[in-house]
Amino acid sequence: MEKTATKGNKHWLMIVVNLVLALISVYLFEFWFKSVVRLESSMQIATNMAVVILTAITYFVANTYYIKGVANTAKKIFILISLAVVIIGLMLLSVKEPADIVYPFSGVILVSIAFYMLTLSAGTLNTIGMIGLALILATPIAFLKWFGMIDWGMVADLSKFAVFIILFLGGTWSQIRAAIHGIRGVNSTGGGLGDDGDGDGDTGDE
């Protein structure tokens, strides 16, 4: 009984953690963006934005690049090292004084969190689930705007909330299912993403 309660607490803890990460991915990133565009130097703005964009590209390449074969592996390593060098160079260019490092450094951290949550969501919901959930959330927003019931500002706010919902549900669905129903893994490969169960869909200890 105590073991079951401990597992339940672990699931709820993971749900809270992923809730915070989803909030950071959407709303704290927005705060970072607004802070950067208020910088006086256009060079700083451009370099900070470039750091974020290239960081996202680096993670995408690392996650999707075809690596079978020695040549492909070597190409991937070379590309990732090159991107890392460019990112660090841009970070240095974006800094005029030591305090300025907070912008590129926090940007890299926020992109890392956002990409992690996106990867987690894609693994849990899969592509079809993410597209389906996006359509379900985007449809009422589109109709409300079509009939003039909301303005573009509200569209932006609702769209950000929709992205938050997708990241949160995608990142925590397996934990929510486990906390409420006691269902752990459902994948034939040995466990749902974020689960520590056996993956055969039952709830017994094996």
C-alpha positions as protocol buffer text, in pm:
chain_id: "A"
residue {
  index: 1
  type: MET
  ca { x: 0 y: 0 z: 0 }
}
residue {
  index: 2
  type: GLU
  ca { x: 283 y: 236 z: 90 }
}
residue {
  index: 3
  type: LYS
  ca { x: 458 y: 149 z: -237 }
}
residue {
  index: 4
  type: THR
  ca { x: 144 y: 234 z: -434 }
}
residue {
  index: 5
  type: ALA
  ca { x: 108 y: 570 z: -255 }
}
residue {
  index: 6
  type: THR
  ca { x: 471 y: 652 z: -326 }
}
residue {
  index: 7
  type: LYS
  ca { x: 423 y: 578 z: -695 }
}
residue {
  index: 8
  type: GLY
  ca { x: 110 y: 795 z: -698 }
}
residue {
  index: 9
  type: ASN
  ca { x: 297 y: 1085 z: -539 }
}
residue {
  index: 10
  type: LYS
  ca { x: 575 y: 1044 z: -795 }
}
residue {
  index: 11
  type: HIS
  ca { x: 325 y: 1071 z: -1081 }
}
residue {
  index: 12
  type: TRP
  ca { x: 166 y: 1387 z: -938 }
}
residue {
  index: 13
  type: LEU
  ca { x: 511 y: 1537 z: -882 }
}
residue {
  index: 14
  type: MET
  ca { x: 598 y: 1473 z: -1248 }
}
residue {
  index: 15
  type: ILE
  ca { x: 267 y: 1631 z: -1353 }
}
residue {
  index: 16
  type: VAL
  ca { x: 350 y: 1947 z: -1154 }
}
residue {
  index: 17
  type: VAL
  ca { x: 705 y: 1957 z: -1295 }
}
residue {
  index: 18
  type: ASN
  ca { x: 580 y: 1925 z: -1653 }
}
residue {
  index: 19
  type: LEU
  ca { x: 313 y: 2187 z: -1584 }
}
residue {
  index: 20
  type: VAL
  ca { x: 588 y: 2431 z: -1485 }
}
residue {
  index: 21
  type: LEU
  ca { x: 799 y: 2336 z: -1788 }
}
residue {
  index: 22
  type: ALA
  ca { x: 503 y: 2388 z: -2023 }
}
residue {
  index: 23
  type: LEU
  ca { x: 437 y: 2730 z: -1870 }
}
residue {
  index: 24
  type: ILE
  ca { x: 803 y: 2821 z: -1910 }
}
residue {
  index: 25
  type: SER
  ca { x: 806 y: 2702 z: -2272 }
}
residue {
  index: 26
  type: VAL
  ca { x: 522 y: 2936 z: -2368 }
}
residue {
  index: 27
  type: TYR
  ca { x: 489 y: 3228 z: -2129 }
}
residue {
  index: 28
  type: LEU
  ca { x: 844 y: 3276 z: -2001 }
}
residue {
  index: 29
  type: PHE
  ca { x: 970 y: 3252 z: -2357 }
}
residue {
  index: 30
  type: GLU
  ca { x: 727 y: 3530 z: -2452 }
}
residue {
  index: 31
  type: PHE
  ca { x: 868 y: 3742 z: -2167 }
}
residue {
  index: 32
  type: TRP
  ca { x: 1222 y: 3674 z: -2297 }
}
residue {
  index: 33
  type: PHE
  ca { x: 1122 y: 3778 z: -2649 }
}
residue {
  index: 34
  type: LYS
  ca { x: 966 y: 4105 z: -2532 }
}
residue {
  index: 35
  type: SER
  ca { x: 1274 y: 4180 z: -2321 }
}
residue {
  index: 36
  type: VAL
  ca { x: 1509 y: 4122 z: -2614 }
}
residue {
  index: 37
  type: VAL
  ca { x: 1318 y: 4337 z: -2864 }
}
residue {
  index: 38
  type: ARG
  ca { x: 1336 y: 4626 z: -2615 }
}
residue {
  index: 39
  type: LEU
  ca { x: 1717 y: 4627 z: -2630 }
}
residue {
  index: 40
  type: GLU
  ca { x: 1862 y: 4947 z: -2772 }
}
residue {
  index: 41
  type: SER
  ca { x: 2110 y: 4782 z: -3009 }
}
residue {
  index: 42
  type: SER
  ca { x: 1963 y: 4623 z: -3322 }
}
residue {
  index: 43
  type: MET
  ca { x: 2279 y: 4410 z: -3339 }
}
residue {
  index: 44
  type: GLN
  ca { x: 2206 y: 4266 z: -2996 }
}
residue {
  index: 45
  type: ILE
  ca { x: 1846 y: 4195 z: -3092 }
}
residue {
  index: 46
  type: ALA
  ca { x: 1951 y: 4020 z: -3414 }
}
residue {
  index: 47
  type: THR
  ca { x: 2226 y: 3811 z: -3251 }
}
residue {
  index: 48
  type: ASN
  ca { x: 2005 y: 3703 z: -2959 }
}
residue {
  index: 49
  type: MET
  ca { x: 1729 y: 3597 z: -3198 }
}
residue {
  index: 50
  type: ALA
  ca { x: 1984 y: 3414 z: -3413 }
}
residue {
  index: 51
  type: VAL
  ca { x: 2113 y: 3229 z: -3106 }
}
residue {
  index: 52
  type: VAL
  ca { x: 1762 y: 3103 z: -3025 }
}
residue {
  index: 53
  type: ILE
  ca { x: 1685 y: 3004 z: -3385 }
}
residue {
  index: 54
  type: LEU
  ca { x: 2016 y: 2823 z: -3436 }
}
residue {
  index: 55
  type: THR
  ca { x: 1979 y: 2646 z: -3101 }
}
residue {
  index: 56
  type: ALA
  ca { x: 1640 y: 2513 z: -3211 }
}
residue {
  index: 57
  type: ILE
  ca { x: 1789 y: 2405 z: -3546 }
}
residue {
  index: 58
  type: THR
  ca { x: 2075 y: 2232 z: -3364 }
}
residue {
  index: 59
  type: TYR
  ca { x: 1835 y: 2029 z: -3150 }
}
residue {
  index: 60
  type: PHE
  ca { x: 1626 y: 1945 z: -3457 }
}
residue {
  index: 61
  type: VAL
  ca { x: 1931 y: 1822 z: -3648 }
}
residue {
  index: 62
  type: ALA
  ca { x: 2054 y: 1624 z: -3347 }
}
residue {
  index: 63
  type: ASN
  ca { x: 1712 y: 1462 z: -3311 }
}
residue {
  index: 64
  type: THR
  ca { x: 1634 y: 1382 z: -3675 }
}
residue {
  index: 65
  type: TYR
  ca { x: 1957 y: 1355 z: -3877 }
}
residue {
  index: 66
  type: TYR
  ca { x: 2007 y: 1016 z: -4043 }
}
residue {
  index: 67
  type: ILE
  ca { x: 2313 y: 857 z: -3881 }
}
residue {
  index: 68
  type: LYS
  ca { x: 2342 y: 504 z: -4023 }
}
residue {
  index: 69
  type: GLY
  ca { x: 2691 y: 455 z: -4154 }
}
residue {
  index: 70
  type: VAL
  ca { x: 3021 y: 608 z: -4053 }
}
residue {
  index: 71
  type: ALA
  ca { x: 3001 y: 888 z: -4311 }
}
residue {
  index: 72
  type: ASN
  ca { x: 2656 y: 1003 z: -4197 }
}
residue {
  index: 73
  type: THR
  ca { x: 2762 y: 991 z: -3833 }
}
residue {
  index: 74
  type: ALA
  ca { x: 3071 y: 1199 z: -3913 }
}
residue {
  index: 75
  type: LYS
  ca { x: 2858 y: 1450 z: -4106 }
}
residue {
  index: 76
  type: LYS
  ca { x: 2616 y: 1482 z: -3815 }
}
residue {
  index: 77
  type: ILE
  ca { x: 2898 y: 1541 z: -3567 }
}
residue {
  index: 78
  type: PHE
  ca { x: 3058 y: 1800 z: -3796 }
}
residue {
  index: 79
  type: ILE
  ca { x: 2728 y: 1984 z: -3846 }
}
residue {
  index: 80
  type: LEU
  ca { x: 2648 y: 1988 z: -3474 }
}
residue {
  index: 81
  type: ILE
  ca { x: 2997 y: 2109 z: -3380 }
}
residue {
  index: 82
  type: SER
  ca { x: 2979 y: 2381 z: -3647 }
}
residue {
  index: 83
  type: LEU
  ca { x: 2638 y: 2496 z: -3522 }
}
residue {
  index: 84
  type: ALA
  ca { x: 2763 y: 2498 z: -3163 }
}
residue {
  index: 85
  type: VAL
  ca { x: 3063 y: 2712 z: -3259 }
}
residue {
  index: 86
  type: VAL
  ca { x: 2842 y: 2957 z: -3447 }
}
residue {
  index: 87
  type: ILE
  ca { x: 2600 y: 2978 z: -3153 }
}
residue {
  index: 88
  type: ILE
  ca { x: 2880 y: 3052 z: -2906 }
}
residue {
  index: 89
  type: GLY
  ca { x: 3022 y: 3312 z: -3145 }
}
residue {
  index: 90
  type: LEU
  ca { x: 2685 y: 3482 z: -3172 }
}
residue {
  index: 91
  type: MET
  ca { x: 2645 y: 3475 z: -2794 }
}
residue {
  index: 92
  type: LEU
  ca { x: 2978 y: 3656 z: -2761 }
}
residue {
  index: 93
  type: LEU
  ca { x: 2877 y: 3913 z: -3024 }
}
residue {
  index: 94
  type: SER
  ca { x: 2549 y: 3979 z: -2843 }
}
residue {
  index: 95
  type: VAL
  ca { x: 2724 y: 4079 z: -2520 }
}
residue {
  index: 96
  type: LYS
  ca { x: 2845 y: 4434 z: -2466 }
}
residue {
  index: 97
  type: GLU
  ca { x: 2894 y: 4398 z: -2092 }
}
residue {
  index: 98
  type: PRO
  ca { x: 2886 y: 4098 z: -1853 }
}
residue {
  index: 99
  type: ALA
  ca { x: 2521 y: 4158 z: -1754 }
}
residue {
  index: 100
  type: ASP
  ca { x: 2412 y: 4110 z: -2115 }
}
residue {
  index: 101
  type: ILE
  ca { x: 2495 y: 3739 z: -2104 }
}
residue {
  index: 102
  type: VAL
  ca { x: 2157 y: 3680 z: -1939 }
}
residue {
  index: 103
  type: TYR
  ca { x: 1977 y: 3725 z: -2274 }
}
residue {
  index: 104
  type: PRO
  ca { x: 2152 y: 3466 z: -2494 }
}
residue {
  index: 105
  type: PHE
  ca { x: 2208 y: 3224 z: -2206 }
}
residue {
  index: 106
  type: SER
  ca { x: 1846 y: 3233 z: -2089 }
}
residue {
  index: 107
  type: GLY
  ca { x: 1735 y: 3206 z: -2452 }
}
residue {
  index: 108
  type: VAL
  ca { x: 1929 y: 2882 z: -2495 }
}
residue {
  index: 109
  type: ILE
  ca { x: 1781 y: 2745 z: -2171 }
}
residue {
  index: 110
  type: LEU
  ca { x: 1426 y: 2834 z: -2274 }
}
residue {
  index: 111
  type: VAL
  ca { x: 1466 y: 2681 z: -2620 }
}
residue {
  index: 112
  type: SER
  ca { x: 1609 y: 2367 z: -2458 }
}
residue {
  index: 113
  type: ILE
  ca { x: 1306 y: 2337 z: -2230 }
}
residue {
  index: 114
  type: ALA
  ca { x: 1062 y: 2407 z: -2514 }
}
residue {
  index: 115
  type: PHE
  ca { x: 1227 y: 2149 z: -2742 }
}
residue {
  index: 116
  type: TYR
  ca { x: 1227 y: 1893 z: -2461 }
}
residue {
  index: 117
  type: MET
  ca { x: 855 y: 1945 z: -2405 }
}
residue {
  index: 118
  type: LEU
  ca { x: 786 y: 1929 z: -2779 }
}
residue {
  index: 119
  type: THR
  ca { x: 983 y: 1604 z: -2810 }
}
residue {
  index: 120
  type: LEU
  ca { x: 805 y: 1462 z: -2506 }
}
residue {
  index: 121
  type: SER
  ca { x: 466 y: 1557 z: -2651 }
}
residue {
  index: 122
  type: ALA
  ca { x: 550 y: 1409 z: -2992 }
}
residue {
  index: 123
  type: GLY
  ca { x: 659 y: 1085 z: -2826 }
}
residue {
  index: 124
  type: THR
  ca { x: 346 y: 1058 z: -2611 }
}
residue {
  index: 125
  type: LEU
  ca { x: 74 y: 1193 z: -2840 }
}
residue {
  index: 126
  type: ASN
  ca { x: 258 y: 1110 z: -3166 }
}
residue {
  index: 127
  type: THR
  ca { x: 219 y: 1328 z: -3475 }
}
residue {
  index: 128
  type: ILE
  ca { x: -146 y: 1239 z: -3537 }
}
residue {
  index: 129
  type: GLY
  ca { x: -240 y: 1312 z: -3177 }
}
residue {
  index: 130
  type: MET
  ca { x: -64 y: 1649 z: -3178 }
}
residue {
  index: 131
  type: ILE
  ca { x: -225 y: 1753 z: -3508 }
}
residue {
  index: 132
  type: GLY
  ca { x: -567 y: 1635 z: -3389 }
}
residue {
  index: 133
  type: LEU
  ca { x: -538 y: 1822 z: -3060 }
}
residue {
  index: 134
  type: ALA
  ca { x: -413 y: 2132 z: -3244 }
}
residue {
  index: 135
  type: LEU
  ca { x: -717 y: 2121 z: -3477 }
}
residue {
  index: 136
  type: ILE
  ca { x: -956 y: 2078 z: -3184 }
}
residue {
  index: 137
  type: LEU
  ca { x: -807 y: 2380 z: -3006 }
}
residue {
  index: 138
  type: ALA
  ca { x: -757 y: 2597 z: -3316 }
}
residue {
  index: 139
  type: THR
  ca { x: -1105 y: 2550 z: -3465 }
}
residue {
  index: 140
  type: PRO
  ca { x: -1302 y: 2748 z: -3203 }
}
residue {
  index: 141
  type: ILE
  ca { x: -1038 y: 3024 z: -3211 }
}
residue {
  index: 142
  type: ALA
  ca { x: -1069 y: 3048 z: -3590 }
}
residue {
  index: 143
  type: PHE
  ca { x: -1450 y: 3063 z: -3578 }
}
residue {
  index: 144
  type: LEU
  ca { x: -1453 y: 3322 z: -3300 }
}
residue {
  index: 145
  type: LYS
  ca { x: -1225 y: 3544 z: -3508 }
}
residue {
  index: 146
  type: TRP
  ca { x: -1420 y: 3474 z: -3830 }
}
residue {
  index: 147
  type: PHE
  ca { x: -1740 y: 3603 z: -3672 }
}
residue {
  index: 148
  type: GLY
  ca { x: -1564 y: 3901 z: -3513 }
}
residue {
  index: 149
  type: MET
  ca { x: -1621 y: 3788 z: -3157 }
}
residue {
  index: 150
  type: ILE
  ca { x: -1252 y: 3833 z: -3062 }
}
residue {
  index: 151
  type: ASP
  ca { x: -970 y: 4057 z: -3184 }
}
residue {
  index: 152
  type: TRP
  ca { x: -618 y: 3960 z: -3295 }
}
residue {
  index: 153
  type: GLY
  ca { x: -481 y: 4019 z: -2946 }
}
residue {
  index: 154
  type: MET
  ca { x: -720 y: 3762 z: -2805 }
}
residue {
  index: 155
  type: VAL
  ca { x: -634 y: 3525 z: -3091 }
}
residue {
  index: 156
  type: ALA
  ca { x: -269 y: 3548 z: -2989 }
}
residue {
  index: 157
  type: ASP
  ca { x: -351 y: 3487 z: -2621 }
}
residue {
  index: 158
  type: LEU
  ca { x: -576 y: 3189 z: -2699 }
}
residue {
  index: 159
  type: SER
  ca { x: -318 y: 3047 z: -2940 }
}
residue {
  index: 160
  type: LYS
  ca { x: -49 y: 3062 z: -2670 }
}
residue {
  index: 161
  type: PHE
  ca { x: -285 y: 2889 z: -2429 }
}
residue {
  index: 162
  type: ALA
  ca { x: -354 y: 2621 z: -2692 }
}
residue {
  index: 163
  type: VAL
  ca { x: 19 y: 2558 z: -2733 }
}
residue {
  index: 164
  type: PHE
  ca { x: 51 y: 2534 z: -2355 }
}
residue {
  index: 165
  type: ILE
  ca { x: -231 y: 2276 z: -2342 }
}
residue {
  index: 166
  type: ILE
  ca { x: -69 y: 2067 z: -2616 }
}
residue {
  index: 167
  type: LEU
  ca { x: 271 y: 2070 z: -2444 }
}
residue {
  index: 168
  type: PHE
  ca { x: 122 y: 2002 z: -2101 }
}
residue {
  index: 169
  type: LEU
  ca { x: -104 y: 1715 z: -2209 }
}
residue {
  index: 170
  type: GLY
  ca { x: 165 y: 1573 z: -2435 }
}
residue {
  index: 171
  type: GLY
  ca { x: 423 y: 1584 z: -2161 }
}
residue {
  index: 172
  type: THR
  ca { x: 205 y: 1451 z: -1880 }
}
residue {
  index: 173
  type: TRP
  ca { x: -60 y: 1226 z: -2035 }
}
residue {
  index: 174
  type: SER
  ca { x: 111 y: 903 z: -1932 }
}
residue {
  index: 175
  type: GLN
  ca { x: 160 y: 1038 z: -1579 }
}
residue {
  index: 176
  type: ILE
  ca { x: -201 y: 1159 z: -1556 }
}
residue {
  index: 177
  type: ARG
  ca { x: -326 y: 819 z: -1674 }
}
residue {
  index: 178
  type: ALA
  ca { x: -105 y: 642 z: -1421 }
}
residue {
  index: 179
  type: ALA
  ca { x: -200 y: 873 z: -1131 }
}
residue {
  index: 180
  type: ILE
  ca { x: -575 y: 847 z: -1193 }
}
residue {
  index: 181
  type: HIS
  ca { x: -623 y: 493 z: -1323 }
}
residue {
  index: 182
  type: GLY
  ca { x: -304 y: 316 z: -1226 }
}
residue {
  index: 183
  type: ILE
  ca { x: -237 y: 236 z: -1593 }
}
residue {
  index: 184
  type: ARG
  ca { x: 127 y: 247 z: -1677 }
}
residue {
  index: 185
  type: GLY
  ca { x: 289 y: 168 z: -2011 }
}
residue {
  index: 186
  type: VAL
  ca { x: 86 y: 97 z: -2323 }
}
residue {
  index: 187
  type: ASN
  ca { x: 364 y: 66 z: -2581 }
}
residue {
  index: 188
  type: SER
  ca { x: 466 y: -265 z: -2721 }
}
residue {
  index: 189
  type: THR
  ca { x: 824 y: -149 z: -2688 }
}
residue {
  index: 190
  type: GLY
  ca { x: 820 y: -170 z: -2312 }
}
residue {
  index: 191
  type: GLY
  ca { x: 654 y: 135 z: -2165 }
}
residue {
  index: 192
  type: GLY
  ca { x: 492 y: 464 z: -2248 }
}
residue {
  index: 193
  type: LEU
  ca { x: 712 y: 772 z: -2258 }
}
residue {
  index: 194
  type: GLY
  ca { x: 741 y: 895 z: -1903 }
}
residue {
  index: 195
  type: ASP
  ca { x: 622 y: 564 z: -1757 }
}
residue {
  index: 196
  type: ASP
  ca { x: 826 y: 330 z: -1543 }
}
residue {
  index: 197
  type: GLY
  ca { x: 597 y: 33 z: -1595 }
}
residue {
  index: 198
  type: ASP
  ca { x: 633 y: -281 z: -1799 }
}
residue {
  index: 199
  type: GLY
  ca { x: 440 y: -156 z: -2098 }
}
residue {
  index: 200
  type: ASP
  ca { x: 190 y: -439 z: -2130 }
}
residue {
  index: 201
  type: GLY
  ca { x: -105 y: -231 z: -2017 }
}
residue {
  index: 202
  type: ASP
  ca { x: -172 y: -406 z: -1686 }
}
residue {
  index: 203
  type: THR
  ca { x: -136 y: -263 z: -1340 }
}
residue {
  index: 204
  type: GLY
  ca { x: 31 y: -546 z: -1157 }
}
residue {
  index: 205
  type: ASP
  ca { x: 386 y: -563 z: -1034 }
}
residue {
  index: 206
  type: GLU
  ca { x: 592 y: -809 z: -1228 }
}
